[in-house]
mmCIF file of C-alpha atoms in Angstrom:
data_model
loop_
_atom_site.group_PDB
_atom_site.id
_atom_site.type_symbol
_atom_site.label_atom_id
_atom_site.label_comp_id
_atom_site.label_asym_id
_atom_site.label_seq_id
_atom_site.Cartn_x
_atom_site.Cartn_y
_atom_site.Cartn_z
ATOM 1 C CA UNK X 1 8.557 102.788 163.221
ATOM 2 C CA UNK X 2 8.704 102.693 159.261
ATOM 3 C CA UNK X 3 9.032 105.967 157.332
ATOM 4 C CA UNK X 4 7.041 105.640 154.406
ATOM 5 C CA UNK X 5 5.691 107.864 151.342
ATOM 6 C CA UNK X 6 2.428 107.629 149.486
ATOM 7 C CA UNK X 7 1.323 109.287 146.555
ATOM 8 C CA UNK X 8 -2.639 110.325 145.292
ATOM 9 C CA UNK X 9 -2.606 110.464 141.075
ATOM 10 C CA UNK X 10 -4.696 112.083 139.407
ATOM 11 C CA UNK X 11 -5.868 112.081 135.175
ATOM 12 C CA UNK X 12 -7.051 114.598 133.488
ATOM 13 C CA UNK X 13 -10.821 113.706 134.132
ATOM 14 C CA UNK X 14 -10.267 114.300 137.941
ATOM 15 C CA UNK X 15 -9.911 110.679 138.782
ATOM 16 C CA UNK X 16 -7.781 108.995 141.430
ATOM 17 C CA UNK X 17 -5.842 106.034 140.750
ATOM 18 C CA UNK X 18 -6.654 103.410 143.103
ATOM 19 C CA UNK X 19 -4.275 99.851 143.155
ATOM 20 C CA UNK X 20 -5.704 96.654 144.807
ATOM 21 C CA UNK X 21 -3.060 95.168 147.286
ATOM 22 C CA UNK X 22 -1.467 92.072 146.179
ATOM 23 C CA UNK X 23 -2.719 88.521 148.671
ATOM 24 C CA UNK X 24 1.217 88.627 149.688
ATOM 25 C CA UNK X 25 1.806 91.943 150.683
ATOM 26 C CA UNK X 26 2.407 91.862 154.767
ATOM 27 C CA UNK X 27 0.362 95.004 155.551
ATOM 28 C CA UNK X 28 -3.260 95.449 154.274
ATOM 29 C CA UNK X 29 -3.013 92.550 151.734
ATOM 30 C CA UNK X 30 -6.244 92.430 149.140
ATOM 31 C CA UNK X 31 -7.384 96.040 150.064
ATOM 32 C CA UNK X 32 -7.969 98.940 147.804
ATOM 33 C CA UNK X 33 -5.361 101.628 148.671
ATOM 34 C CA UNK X 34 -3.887 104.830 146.578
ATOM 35 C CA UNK X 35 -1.415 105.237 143.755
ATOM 36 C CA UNK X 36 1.707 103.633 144.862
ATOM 37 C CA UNK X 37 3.622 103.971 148.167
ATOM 38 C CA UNK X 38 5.871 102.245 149.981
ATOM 39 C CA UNK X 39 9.222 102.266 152.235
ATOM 40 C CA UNK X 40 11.631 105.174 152.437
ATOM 41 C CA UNK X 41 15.164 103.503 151.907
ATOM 42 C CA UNK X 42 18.129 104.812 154.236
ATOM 43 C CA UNK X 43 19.474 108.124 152.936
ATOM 44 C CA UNK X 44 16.588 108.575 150.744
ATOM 45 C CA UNK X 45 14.250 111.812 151.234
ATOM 46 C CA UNK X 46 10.164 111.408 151.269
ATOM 47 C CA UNK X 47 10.036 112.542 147.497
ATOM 48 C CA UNK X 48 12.795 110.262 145.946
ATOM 49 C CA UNK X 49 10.911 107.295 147.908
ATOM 50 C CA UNK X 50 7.686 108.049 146.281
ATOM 51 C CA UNK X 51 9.163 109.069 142.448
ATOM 52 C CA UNK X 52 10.897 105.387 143.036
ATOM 53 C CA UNK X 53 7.993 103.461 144.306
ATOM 54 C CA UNK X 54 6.075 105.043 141.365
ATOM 55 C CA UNK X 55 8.271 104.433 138.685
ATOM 56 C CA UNK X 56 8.801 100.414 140.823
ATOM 57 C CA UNK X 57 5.015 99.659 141.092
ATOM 58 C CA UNK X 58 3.256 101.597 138.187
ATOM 59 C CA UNK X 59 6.031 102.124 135.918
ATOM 60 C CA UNK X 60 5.542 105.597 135.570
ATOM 61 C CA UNK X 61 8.230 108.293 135.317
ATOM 62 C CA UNK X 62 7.316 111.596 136.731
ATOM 63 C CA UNK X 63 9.277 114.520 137.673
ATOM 64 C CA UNK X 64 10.323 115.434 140.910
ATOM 65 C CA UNK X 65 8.718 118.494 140.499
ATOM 66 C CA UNK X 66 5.267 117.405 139.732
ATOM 67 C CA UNK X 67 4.446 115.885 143.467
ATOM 68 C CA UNK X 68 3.050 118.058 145.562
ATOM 69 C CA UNK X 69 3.214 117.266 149.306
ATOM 70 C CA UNK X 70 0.568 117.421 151.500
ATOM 71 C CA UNK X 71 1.302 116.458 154.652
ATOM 72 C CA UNK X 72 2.253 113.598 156.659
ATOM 73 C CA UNK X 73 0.658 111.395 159.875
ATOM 74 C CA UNK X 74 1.269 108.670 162.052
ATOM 75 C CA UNK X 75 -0.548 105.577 161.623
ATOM 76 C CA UNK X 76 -0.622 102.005 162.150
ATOM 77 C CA UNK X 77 -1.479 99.228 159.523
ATOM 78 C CA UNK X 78 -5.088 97.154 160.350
ATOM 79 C CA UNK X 79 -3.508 93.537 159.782
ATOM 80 C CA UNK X 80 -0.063 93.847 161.276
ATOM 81 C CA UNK X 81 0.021 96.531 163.773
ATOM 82 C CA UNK X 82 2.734 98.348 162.412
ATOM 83 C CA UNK X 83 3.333 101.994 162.978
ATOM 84 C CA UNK X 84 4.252 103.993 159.988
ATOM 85 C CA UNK X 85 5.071 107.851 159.268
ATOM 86 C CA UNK X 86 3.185 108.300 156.225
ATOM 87 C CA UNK X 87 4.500 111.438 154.042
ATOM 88 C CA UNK X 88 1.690 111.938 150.976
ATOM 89 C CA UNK X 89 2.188 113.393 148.167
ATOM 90 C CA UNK X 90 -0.029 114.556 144.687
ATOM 91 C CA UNK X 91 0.513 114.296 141.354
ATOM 92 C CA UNK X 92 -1.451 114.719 138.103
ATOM 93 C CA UNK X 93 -1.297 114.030 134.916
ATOM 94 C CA UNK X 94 -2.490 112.115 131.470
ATOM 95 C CA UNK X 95 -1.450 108.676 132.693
ATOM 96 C CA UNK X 96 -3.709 105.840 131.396
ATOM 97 C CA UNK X 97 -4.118 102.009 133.236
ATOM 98 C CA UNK X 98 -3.302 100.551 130.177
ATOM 99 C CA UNK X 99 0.358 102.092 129.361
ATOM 100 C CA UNK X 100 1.769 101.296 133.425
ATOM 101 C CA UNK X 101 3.337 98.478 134.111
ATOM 102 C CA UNK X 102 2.316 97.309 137.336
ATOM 103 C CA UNK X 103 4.386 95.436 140.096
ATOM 104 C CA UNK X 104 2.842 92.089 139.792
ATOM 105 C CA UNK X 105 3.810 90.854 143.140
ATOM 106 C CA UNK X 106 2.731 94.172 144.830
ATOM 107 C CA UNK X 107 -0.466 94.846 143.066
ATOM 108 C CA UNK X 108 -3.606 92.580 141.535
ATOM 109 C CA UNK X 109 -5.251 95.532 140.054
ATOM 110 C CA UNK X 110 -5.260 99.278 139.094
ATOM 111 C CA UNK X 111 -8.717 101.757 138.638
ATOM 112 C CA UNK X 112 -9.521 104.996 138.526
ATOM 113 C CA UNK X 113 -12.793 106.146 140.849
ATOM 114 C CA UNK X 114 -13.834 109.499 141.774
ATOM 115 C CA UNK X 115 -13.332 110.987 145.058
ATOM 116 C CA UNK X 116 -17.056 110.617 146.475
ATOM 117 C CA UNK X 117 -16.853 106.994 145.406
ATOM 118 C CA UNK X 118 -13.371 106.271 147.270
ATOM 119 C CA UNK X 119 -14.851 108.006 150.053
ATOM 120 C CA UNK X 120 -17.904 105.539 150.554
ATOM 121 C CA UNK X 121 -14.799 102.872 150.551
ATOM 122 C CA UNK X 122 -13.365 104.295 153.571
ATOM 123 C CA UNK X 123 -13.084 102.206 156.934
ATOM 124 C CA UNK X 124 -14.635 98.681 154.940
ATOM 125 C CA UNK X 125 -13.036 95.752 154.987
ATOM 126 C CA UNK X 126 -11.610 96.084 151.506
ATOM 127 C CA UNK X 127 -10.243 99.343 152.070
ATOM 128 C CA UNK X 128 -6.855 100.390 153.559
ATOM 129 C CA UNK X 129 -6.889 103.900 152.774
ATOM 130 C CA UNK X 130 -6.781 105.712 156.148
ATOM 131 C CA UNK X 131 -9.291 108.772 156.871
ATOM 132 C CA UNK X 132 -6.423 111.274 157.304
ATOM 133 C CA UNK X 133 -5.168 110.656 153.473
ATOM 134 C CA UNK X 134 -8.646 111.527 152.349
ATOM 135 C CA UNK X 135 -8.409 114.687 154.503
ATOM 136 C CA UNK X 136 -4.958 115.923 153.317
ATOM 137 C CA UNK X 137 -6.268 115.174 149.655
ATOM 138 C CA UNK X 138 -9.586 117.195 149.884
ATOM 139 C CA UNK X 139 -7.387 120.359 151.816
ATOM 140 C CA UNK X 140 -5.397 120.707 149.031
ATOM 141 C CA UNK X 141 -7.939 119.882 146.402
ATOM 142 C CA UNK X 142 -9.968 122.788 148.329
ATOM 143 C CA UNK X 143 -7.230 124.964 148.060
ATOM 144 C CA UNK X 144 -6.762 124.709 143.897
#
């Protein structure tokens, strides 16, 4: 099973950032999916995983103490079968497509959409983001 973190960002207009899987990456290739993510190295905790694979994909610095976790679920990934143990995190902030610097063998493309649009993406063929990250997202947003 492989531990990974994931990460929902937010901008100031309430906006999530959503990154469209590069045609090489092994699970979910050419899918929408959310913020960054990825592996959790050996010896590394959920939250340094996701501050690295942040700063790796996006090229965004931001403080350990802006992510917020949510939660965290078991799933597997639609192409490959693989199980994961997805910890997701939140983060907002002023960050604009234009200033990252995105992993170009990771990701094709970066947008922001509301929530209610991401939503109507959920369980298509273009979309790997599962049901349970939506759920985790709106609990907290709930909460706020």
């Amino acid at each position: 099973m492989k531990l990974t973190s994931s990460v929902w960002l937010m901008n100031e207009q309430g906006e999530l950032l959503l990154q469209l899987r590069g045609p090489n990456q092994y699970n979910n290739p050419n899918t929408w999916g959310n913020g960054a993510g990825g592996g959790i190295d050996p010896g590394e905790t959920p939250l340094i995983a996701i501050a690295r694979e942040t700063k790796e994909e996006l090229g965004i610095d931001i403080p350990l103490e802006k992510f917020i976790f949510l939660g965290d679920f078991f799933s597997v990934a639609k192409n490959s079968g693989q199980e994961k143990h997805l910890h997701l995190f939140f983060a907002r902030g002023d960050w604009k497509i234009s200033e990252m610097k995105m992993e170009p063998s990771e990701i094709t493309a970066l947008q922001y959409e509301s929530l209610s649009e991401i939503k109507k993406l959920i369980g298509t063929f273009a979309c790997s983001i599962q049901p349970e990250k939506i759920e985790l997202l709106e609990k907290y947003l709930n909460k706020e």
